[in-house]
Amino acid sequence: MSLEESPITCNLFRAKSSQICGGCEEVFNFEMEYQNKEWSIHKTSCKPYKIVSNEKFGRCLVATRNLKPGEIIFGENATIVGPKQGCRPCCLKCFTSLDSVASLFRCPGCNFPFCQEQCAKSPEHEAECVVLSRARSCISINDMSKSHPVYQCITPLRCILLKSTQPKLFEAFSGLVHHNDLRRQTQMWRIYQVNIVQFLRNVCGLANQFSEEEIHAACGVLDVNAFEIRLPGSKRQQVLGLFPIASMMSHRCVSNTHHVIDSNTYEMTVRASVPIKKGEQLFTTYTLPLDGTNDRRSVLRQSKMFECDCPRCSDPTECLTFLSALRCPRCPIGIMLPIRPLEENETEWQCSPCSYQLDAADVTQLIDQLKEEFENIGPKDVEKLEEFLSRHASSLHPNHFLFTSVRQSLSQLYGRDERYLLNTLTMEQLERKVSICQQLLSVADVVEPGLTRLRGVTLYELYAPMLLLAKRTYEAGHCTLAEFKERIVAVEAILSEATKILLLEDPASTEGAACAVQALNQIQRWIASL
Ligand SMILES: C[S@@+](CC[C@H](N)C(=O)[O-])C[C@H]1O[C@@H](n2cnc3c(N)ncnc32)[C@H](O)[C@@H]1O
């Protein structure tokens, strides 16, 4: 793959004297007399990444020097923040879910509900309120527990209004990919045409200011480039943010970066999650890493408009995680994998030892049925979740993504659910929690390697039952003091890694980080006293 440099990178060409920048390791040739001036210009623009362009990925980011796990690559603020398509009614300023608000405040201008008057009167709402007030008679949002289609137009409206309110930002926004040409044939285009384009042009009176194409382009930019912002507590609405540099990162189903978005400031920090070599492309993941190949590729096809052929998607075993693999119905040890994983609708699935085959349609039918069964289980129903695992053990590989989702829930429920509080768990249940977390980690280590949230959270869930098991075993006289110490030191290593990762997360969304630091200090003091 050739990654051509774009003109955006710093290039100061003048012969005579050479220097290598210690930051980006670029070589500069200076005229001696201009050296200091040019060097100070470079110092302010030197970054550990650069934007390059490539036939397959379009614009993308590559590392300009070796990066260590945890190292910050860049940070940037969201240029636009707004509600995600299909969200339930929320305050347009702070995104609090309105079903949890006792007394709503209706904006006198546009009639949108807000959590409080102060939010409705915020400067951020001013320009959109003028537009939305023209549709005042159609804006009647009364059921706060159900999504309302009018919210679909808020974030695209905020984008197009930049044209007059912040022309520079609008220019940058207009340079982002929208894929109107590819999206034109989709069902989504037709929905946007009615719910957003016609609403904004015909009902809100923007027909003279914005063409249909321009409004569709705003919707496209958001679909292709925006990031989800996870807000804590009652703001757990899905909110979108546009981050122009981050949106240049290409997708790979196993990424090498990790990002955190501060839920108060909407500032994104992108870090290397694993070691990255100078010249390597920087990847993020546009999908859920624990989904199977067919689901990930389908999301990417529908919303990002490309066919992912990354190493994980091209490998029937998904890098030996077997996240989509089935058990062979014919032989006891067989595992069934797609023969051509990039042709999900046509490929046969074949058992490795006995060569028995299933059609793609049969596999889809089975998985759809099991997905439905899984979705109908209550989110806290430990017994039903356990039952699901045992009932389908002969159909799915132990690491199958459906089982992995079940394990993710169980890893939290054992020890936290009121019926399964940690101190009340039996030895067997503690061992169950440990084995669930270890299985999850074995998958996370491959699909979300390094300093990632999934690993941090799972390591944190793992430490407590391990500690309790060691304590109870020692107190029952079933191990020596030396063996006990050894087990506690192993727990400390796990908690120490969990803490390191959780401290990188948004402090508002992970109360775990503070608890982890406290627990780590306690264990360290305890080890010192043993
Ligand atoms: C968020 S944008 C990334 C920046 C974009 N390349 C640009 O030039 O502005 C996402 C788009 O980049 C391209 N892209 C990203 N990752 C890709 C991948 N793994 N394979 C093919 N195209 C990819 C697709 O066109 C996708 O819709």
PDB file of C-alpha atoms in Angstrom, residues 227-424:
ATOM      1  CA  PHE A 227     -18.613   9.475  16.952  1.00  0.00           C
ATOM      2  CA  GLU A 228     -20.962   8.359  19.693  1.00  0.00           C
ATOM      3  CA  ILE A 229     -20.481  10.206  22.972  1.00  0.00           C
ATOM      4  CA  ARG A 230     -21.267   8.108  26.043  1.00  0.00           C
ATOM      5  CA  LEU A 231     -22.826  10.288  28.692  1.00  0.00           C
ATOM      6  CA  PRO A 232     -23.216   9.051  32.264  1.00  0.00           C
ATOM      7  CA  GLY A 233     -26.357   8.581  34.371  1.00  0.00           C
ATOM      8  CA  SER A 234     -29.643  10.075  33.196  1.00  0.00           C
ATOM      9  CA  LYS A 235     -27.840  11.510  30.165  1.00  0.00           C
ATOM     10  CA  ARG A 236     -27.186   8.021  28.894  1.00  0.00           C
ATOM     11  CA  GLN A 237     -28.846   9.129  25.699  1.00  0.00           C
ATOM     12  CA  GLN A 238     -26.960   8.500  22.600  1.00  0.00           C
ATOM     13  CA  VAL A 239     -25.301  11.695  21.540  1.00  0.00           C
ATOM     14  CA  LEU A 240     -23.160  12.304  18.477  1.00  0.00           C
ATOM     15  CA  GLY A 241     -20.114  14.487  18.081  1.00  0.00           C
ATOM     16  CA  LEU A 242     -18.072  15.508  15.048  1.00  0.00           C
ATOM     17  CA  PHE A 243     -14.300  15.522  15.521  1.00  0.00           C
ATOM     18  CA  PRO A 244     -12.564  16.596  12.309  1.00  0.00           C
ATOM     19  CA  ILE A 245      -9.106  15.055  12.926  1.00  0.00           C
ATOM     20  CA  ALA A 246     -10.448  11.842  14.461  1.00  0.00           C
ATOM     21  CA  SER A 247     -12.825  11.488  11.525  1.00  0.00           C
ATOM     22  CA  MET A 248      -9.773  11.053   9.283  1.00  0.00           C
ATOM     23  CA  MET A 249      -8.952   7.737  10.993  1.00  0.00           C
ATOM     24  CA  SER A 250      -9.752   4.672   8.933  1.00  0.00           C
ATOM     25  CA  HIS A 251     -11.569   1.671  10.296  1.00  0.00           C
ATOM     26  CA  ARG A 252     -10.125  -1.738  11.098  1.00  0.00           C
ATOM     27  CA  CYS A 253     -11.975  -4.384  13.096  1.00  0.00           C
ATOM     28  CA  VAL A 254      -8.954  -4.639  15.415  1.00  0.00           C
ATOM     29  CA  SER A 255      -7.792  -1.078  15.913  1.00  0.00           C
ATOM     30  CA  ASN A 256      -4.521   0.282  17.269  1.00  0.00           C
ATOM     31  CA  THR A 257      -5.912   3.402  18.941  1.00  0.00           C
ATOM     32  CA  HIS A 258      -8.366   4.063  21.712  1.00  0.00           C
ATOM     33  CA  HIS A 259     -10.359   7.234  22.312  1.00  0.00           C
ATOM     34  CA  VAL A 260     -12.063   8.763  25.310  1.00  0.00           C
ATOM     35  CA  ILE A 261     -14.542  11.641  25.115  1.00  0.00           C
ATOM     36  CA  ASP A 262     -14.911  13.879  28.174  1.00  0.00           C
ATOM     37  CA  SER A 263     -18.645  13.988  28.850  1.00  0.00           C
ATOM     38  CA  ASN A 264     -18.486  17.547  30.207  1.00  0.00           C
ATOM     39  CA  THR A 265     -16.294  19.282  27.657  1.00  0.00           C
ATOM     40  CA  TYR A 266     -16.790  16.936  24.682  1.00  0.00           C
ATOM     41  CA  GLU A 267     -13.050  16.870  24.244  1.00  0.00           C
ATOM     42  CA  MET A 268     -11.714  13.698  22.627  1.00  0.00           C
ATOM     43  CA  THR A 269      -8.324  12.251  23.496  1.00  0.00           C
ATOM     44  CA  VAL A 270      -6.916   9.647  21.126  1.00  0.00           C
ATOM     45  CA  ARG A 271      -4.157   7.370  22.432  1.00  0.00           C
ATOM     46  CA  ALA A 272      -2.160   4.485  21.053  1.00  0.00           C
ATOM     47  CA  SER A 273      -3.667   1.322  22.569  1.00  0.00           C
ATOM     48  CA  VAL A 274      -0.761  -0.889  21.424  1.00  0.00           C
ATOM     49  CA  PRO A 275       2.786  -0.102  20.218  1.00  0.00           C
ATOM     50  CA  ILE A 276       2.574   1.654  16.825  1.00  0.00           C
ATOM     51  CA  LYS A 277       5.566   1.992  14.518  1.00  0.00           C
ATOM     52  CA  LYS A 278       6.444   5.146  12.609  1.00  0.00           C
ATOM     53  CA  GLY A 279       4.705   5.036   9.210  1.00  0.00           C
ATOM     54  CA  GLU A 280       1.921   2.680  10.385  1.00  0.00           C
ATOM     55  CA  GLN A 281      -1.650   3.726   9.688  1.00  0.00           C
ATOM     56  CA  LEU A 282      -3.754   4.759  12.689  1.00  0.00           C
ATOM     57  CA  PHE A 283      -7.017   2.853  12.937  1.00  0.00           C
ATOM     58  CA  THR A 284     -10.123   3.206  15.020  1.00  0.00           C
ATOM     59  CA  THR A 285     -13.136   0.873  15.083  1.00  0.00           C
ATOM     60  CA  TYR A 286     -16.434   2.161  13.697  1.00  0.00           C
ATOM     61  CA  THR A 287     -18.309  -0.956  14.930  1.00  0.00           C
ATOM     62  CA  LEU A 288     -18.669  -2.977  18.130  1.00  0.00           C
ATOM     63  CA  PRO A 289     -15.546  -5.133  18.405  1.00  0.00           C
ATOM     64  CA  LEU A 290     -17.405  -8.009  20.076  1.00  0.00           C
ATOM     65  CA  ASP A 291     -19.871  -8.373  17.177  1.00  0.00           C
ATOM     66  CA  GLY A 292     -19.369 -11.146  14.642  1.00  0.00           C
ATOM     67  CA  THR A 293     -18.040 -10.531  11.137  1.00  0.00           C
ATOM     68  CA  ASN A 294     -21.434 -10.498   9.384  1.00  0.00           C
ATOM     69  CA  ASP A 295     -22.895  -7.914  11.763  1.00  0.00           C
ATOM     70  CA  ARG A 296     -19.826  -5.673  11.658  1.00  0.00           C
ATOM     71  CA  ARG A 297     -19.607  -5.762   7.856  1.00  0.00           C
ATOM     72  CA  SER A 298     -23.320  -5.084   7.542  1.00  0.00           C
ATOM     73  CA  VAL A 299     -23.095  -1.963   9.770  1.00  0.00           C
ATOM     74  CA  LEU A 300     -20.086  -0.695   7.806  1.00  0.00           C
ATOM     75  CA  ARG A 301     -21.827  -1.320   4.474  1.00  0.00           C
ATOM     76  CA  GLN A 302     -25.027   0.446   5.521  1.00  0.00           C
ATOM     77  CA  SER A 303     -23.673   3.436   7.426  1.00  0.00           C
ATOM     78  CA  LYS A 304     -20.084   3.920   6.264  1.00  0.00           C
ATOM     79  CA  MET A 305     -20.601   2.733   2.685  1.00  0.00           C
ATOM     80  CA  PHE A 306     -17.635   0.376   2.321  1.00  0.00           C
ATOM     81  CA  GLU A 307     -16.957  -3.367   2.346  1.00  0.00           C
ATOM     82  CA  CYS A 308     -14.536  -4.153   5.154  1.00  0.00           C
ATOM     83  CA  ASP A 309     -11.861  -6.631   4.102  1.00  0.00           C
ATOM     84  CA  CYS A 310      -9.563  -6.147   7.085  1.00  0.00           C
ATOM     85  CA  PRO A 311      -7.462  -9.078   8.331  1.00  0.00           C
ATOM     86  CA  ARG A 312     -10.086 -10.011  10.935  1.00  0.00           C
ATOM     87  CA  CYS A 313     -13.022  -9.944   8.473  1.00  0.00           C
ATOM     88  CA  SER A 314     -11.023 -11.956   5.907  1.00  0.00           C
ATOM     89  CA  ASP A 315     -10.137 -14.654   8.446  1.00  0.00           C
ATOM     90  CA  PRO A 316     -12.893 -17.280   8.997  1.00  0.00           C
ATOM     91  CA  THR A 317     -11.640 -17.777  12.582  1.00  0.00           C
ATOM     92  CA  GLU A 318     -11.611 -13.973  13.273  1.00  0.00           C
ATOM     93  CA  CYS A 319      -7.953 -14.095  14.403  1.00  0.00           C
ATOM     94  CA  LEU A 320      -8.510 -17.391  16.254  1.00  0.00           C
ATOM     95  CA  THR A 321     -11.239 -15.935  18.473  1.00  0.00           C
ATOM     96  CA  PHE A 322     -13.954 -18.042  16.743  1.00  0.00           C
ATOM     97  CA  LEU A 323     -16.473 -15.286  17.517  1.00  0.00           C
ATOM     98  CA  SER A 324     -18.799 -16.396  14.694  1.00  0.00           C
ATOM     99  CA  ALA A 325     -18.040 -20.135  14.735  1.00  0.00           C
ATOM    100  CA  LEU A 326     -20.684 -22.834  15.168  1.00  0.00           C
ATOM    101  CA  ARG A 327     -20.512 -26.362  16.519  1.00  0.00           C
ATOM    102  CA  CYS A 328     -20.927 -29.077  13.900  1.00  0.00           C
ATOM    103  CA  PRO A 329     -24.323 -30.769  14.244  1.00  0.00           C
ATOM    104  CA  ARG A 330     -22.819 -34.004  12.868  1.00  0.00           C
ATOM    105  CA  CYS A 331     -19.592 -34.641  14.771  1.00  0.00           C
ATOM    106  CA  PRO A 332     -18.743 -34.042  18.440  1.00  0.00           C
ATOM    107  CA  ILE A 333     -15.522 -32.042  18.007  1.00  0.00           C
ATOM    108  CA  GLY A 334     -16.219 -30.203  14.764  1.00  0.00           C
ATOM    109  CA  ILE A 335     -16.233 -26.431  14.375  1.00  0.00           C
ATOM    110  CA  MET A 336     -18.045 -24.873  11.426  1.00  0.00           C
ATOM    111  CA  LEU A 337     -16.581 -21.792   9.758  1.00  0.00           C
ATOM    112  CA  PRO A 338     -17.500 -19.809   6.632  1.00  0.00           C
ATOM    113  CA  ILE A 339     -15.397 -20.907   3.650  1.00  0.00           C
ATOM    114  CA  ARG A 340     -15.468 -17.376   2.113  1.00  0.00           C
ATOM    115  CA  PRO A 341     -16.166 -14.965   5.010  1.00  0.00           C
ATOM    116  CA  LEU A 342     -16.302 -11.894   2.730  1.00  0.00           C
ATOM    117  CA  GLU A 343     -19.205 -13.419   0.780  1.00  0.00           C
ATOM    118  CA  GLU A 344     -21.528 -13.808   3.741  1.00  0.00           C
ATOM    119  CA  ASN A 345     -24.708 -14.364   1.726  1.00  0.00           C
ATOM    120  CA  GLU A 346     -23.266 -17.007  -0.572  1.00  0.00           C
ATOM    121  CA  THR A 347     -20.600 -18.830   1.371  1.00  0.00           C
ATOM    122  CA  GLU A 348     -21.002 -22.372   2.638  1.00  0.00           C
ATOM    123  CA  TRP A 349     -20.032 -23.087   6.218  1.00  0.00           C
ATOM    124  CA  GLN A 350     -17.904 -26.199   6.629  1.00  0.00           C
ATOM    125  CA  CYS A 351     -16.926 -28.427   9.535  1.00  0.00           C
ATOM    126  CA  SER A 352     -13.158 -28.828   9.772  1.00  0.00           C
ATOM    127  CA  PRO A 353     -12.851 -32.546  10.560  1.00  0.00           C
ATOM    128  CA  CYS A 354     -15.963 -34.037   8.871  1.00  0.00           C
ATOM    129  CA  SER A 355     -16.496 -31.561   5.968  1.00  0.00           C
ATOM    130  CA  TYR A 356     -20.242 -31.331   6.671  1.00  0.00           C
ATOM    131  CA  GLN A 357     -21.623 -28.150   5.102  1.00  0.00           C
ATOM    132  CA  LEU A 358     -24.408 -25.666   5.862  1.00  0.00           C
ATOM    133  CA  ASP A 359     -25.713 -22.895   3.559  1.00  0.00           C
ATOM    134  CA  ALA A 360     -25.315 -19.231   4.503  1.00  0.00           C
ATOM    135  CA  ALA A 361     -29.124 -18.962   4.702  1.00  0.00           C
ATOM    136  CA  ASP A 362     -29.350 -21.813   7.249  1.00  0.00           C
ATOM    137  CA  VAL A 363     -26.698 -20.180   9.420  1.00  0.00           C
ATOM    138  CA  THR A 364     -28.427 -16.773   9.225  1.00  0.00           C
ATOM    139  CA  GLN A 365     -31.733 -18.345  10.209  1.00  0.00           C
ATOM    140  CA  LEU A 366     -30.177 -20.094  13.227  1.00  0.00           C
ATOM    141  CA  ILE A 367     -28.345 -16.976  14.413  1.00  0.00           C
ATOM    142  CA  ASP A 368     -31.395 -14.721  13.956  1.00  0.00           C
ATOM    143  CA  GLN A 369     -33.457 -17.146  16.017  1.00  0.00           C
ATOM    144  CA  LEU A 370     -30.868 -17.266  18.817  1.00  0.00           C
ATOM    145  CA  LYS A 371     -30.466 -13.463  18.737  1.00  0.00           C
ATOM    146  CA  GLU A 372     -34.202 -13.087  19.238  1.00  0.00           C
ATOM    147  CA  GLU A 373     -34.148 -15.570  22.110  1.00  0.00           C
ATOM    148  CA  PHE A 374     -31.243 -13.687  23.720  1.00  0.00           C
ATOM    149  CA  GLU A 375     -32.949 -10.301  23.310  1.00  0.00           C
ATOM    150  CA  ASN A 376     -36.031 -11.628  25.090  1.00  0.00           C
ATOM    151  CA  ILE A 377     -34.068 -12.517  28.222  1.00  0.00           C
ATOM    152  CA  GLY A 378     -34.347  -9.867  30.947  1.00  0.00           C
ATOM    153  CA  PRO A 379     -31.049  -7.993  31.298  1.00  0.00           C
ATOM    154  CA  LYS A 380     -30.647  -9.068  34.944  1.00  0.00           C
ATOM    155  CA  ASP A 381     -31.957 -12.620  34.657  1.00  0.00           C
ATOM    156  CA  VAL A 382     -28.841 -14.543  35.697  1.00  0.00           C
ATOM    157  CA  GLU A 383     -30.594 -17.930  35.615  1.00  0.00           C
ATOM    158  CA  LYS A 384     -31.999 -17.437  32.086  1.00  0.00           C
ATOM    159  CA  LEU A 385     -28.627 -16.171  30.831  1.00  0.00           C
ATOM    160  CA  GLU A 386     -26.862 -19.229  32.275  1.00  0.00           C
ATOM    161  CA  GLU A 387     -29.579 -21.442  30.780  1.00  0.00           C
ATOM    162  CA  PHE A 388     -29.011 -19.846  27.353  1.00  0.00           C
ATOM    163  CA  LEU A 389     -25.312 -20.741  27.569  1.00  0.00           C
ATOM    164  CA  SER A 390     -25.962 -24.375  28.420  1.00  0.00           C
ATOM    165  CA  ARG A 391     -28.932 -24.866  26.065  1.00  0.00           C
ATOM    166  CA  HIS A 392     -26.980 -23.746  22.997  1.00  0.00           C
ATOM    167  CA  ALA A 393     -23.563 -25.150  23.887  1.00  0.00           C
ATOM    168  CA  SER A 394     -24.003 -27.819  21.211  1.00  0.00           C
ATOM    169  CA  SER A 395     -24.845 -25.223  18.501  1.00  0.00           C
ATOM    170  CA  LEU A 396     -22.372 -22.388  19.082  1.00  0.00           C
ATOM    171  CA  HIS A 397     -18.617 -22.229  19.652  1.00  0.00           C
ATOM    172  CA  PRO A 398     -17.871 -21.348  23.322  1.00  0.00           C
ATOM    173  CA  ASN A 399     -16.538 -17.954  22.168  1.00  0.00           C
ATOM    174  CA  HIS A 400     -19.473 -17.197  19.856  1.00  0.00           C
ATOM    175  CA  PHE A 401     -20.428 -13.508  19.952  1.00  0.00           C
ATOM    176  CA  LEU A 402     -23.836 -14.316  21.448  1.00  0.00           C
ATOM    177  CA  PHE A 403     -22.205 -16.261  24.267  1.00  0.00           C
ATOM    178  CA  THR A 404     -19.646 -13.462  24.661  1.00  0.00           C
ATOM    179  CA  SER A 405     -22.501 -10.933  25.074  1.00  0.00           C
ATOM    180  CA  VAL A 406     -24.109 -13.188  27.670  1.00  0.00           C
ATOM    181  CA  ARG A 407     -20.785 -13.432  29.495  1.00  0.00           C
ATOM    182  CA  GLN A 408     -20.380  -9.660  29.425  1.00  0.00           C
ATOM    183  CA  SER A 409     -23.703  -9.330  31.263  1.00  0.00           C
ATOM    184  CA  LEU A 410     -22.905 -12.135  33.706  1.00  0.00           C
ATOM    185  CA  SER A 411     -19.478 -10.691  34.488  1.00  0.00           C
ATOM    186  CA  GLN A 412     -21.257  -7.612  35.862  1.00  0.00           C
ATOM    187  CA  LEU A 413     -24.243  -9.365  37.450  1.00  0.00           C
ATOM    188  CA  TYR A 414     -22.214 -11.791  39.593  1.00  0.00           C
ATOM    189  CA  GLY A 415     -21.015  -9.546  42.387  1.00  0.00           C
ATOM    190  CA  ARG A 416     -23.205  -6.503  41.647  1.00  0.00           C
ATOM    191  CA  ASP A 417     -26.807  -7.640  41.271  1.00  0.00           C
ATOM    192  CA  GLU A 418     -28.621  -7.433  44.609  1.00  0.00           C
ATOM    193  CA  ARG A 419     -29.265 -11.195  44.536  1.00  0.00           C
ATOM    194  CA  TYR A 420     -25.608 -11.917  43.805  1.00  0.00           C
ATOM    195  CA  LEU A 421     -23.617  -9.458  45.903  1.00  0.00           C
ATOM    196  CA  LEU A 422     -19.936 -10.356  46.092  1.00  0.00           C
ATOM    197  CA  ASN A 423     -19.750 -11.329  49.753  1.00  0.00           C
ATOM    198  CA  THR A 424     -22.782 -13.583  49.407  1.00  0.00           C
TER     199      THR A 424
END
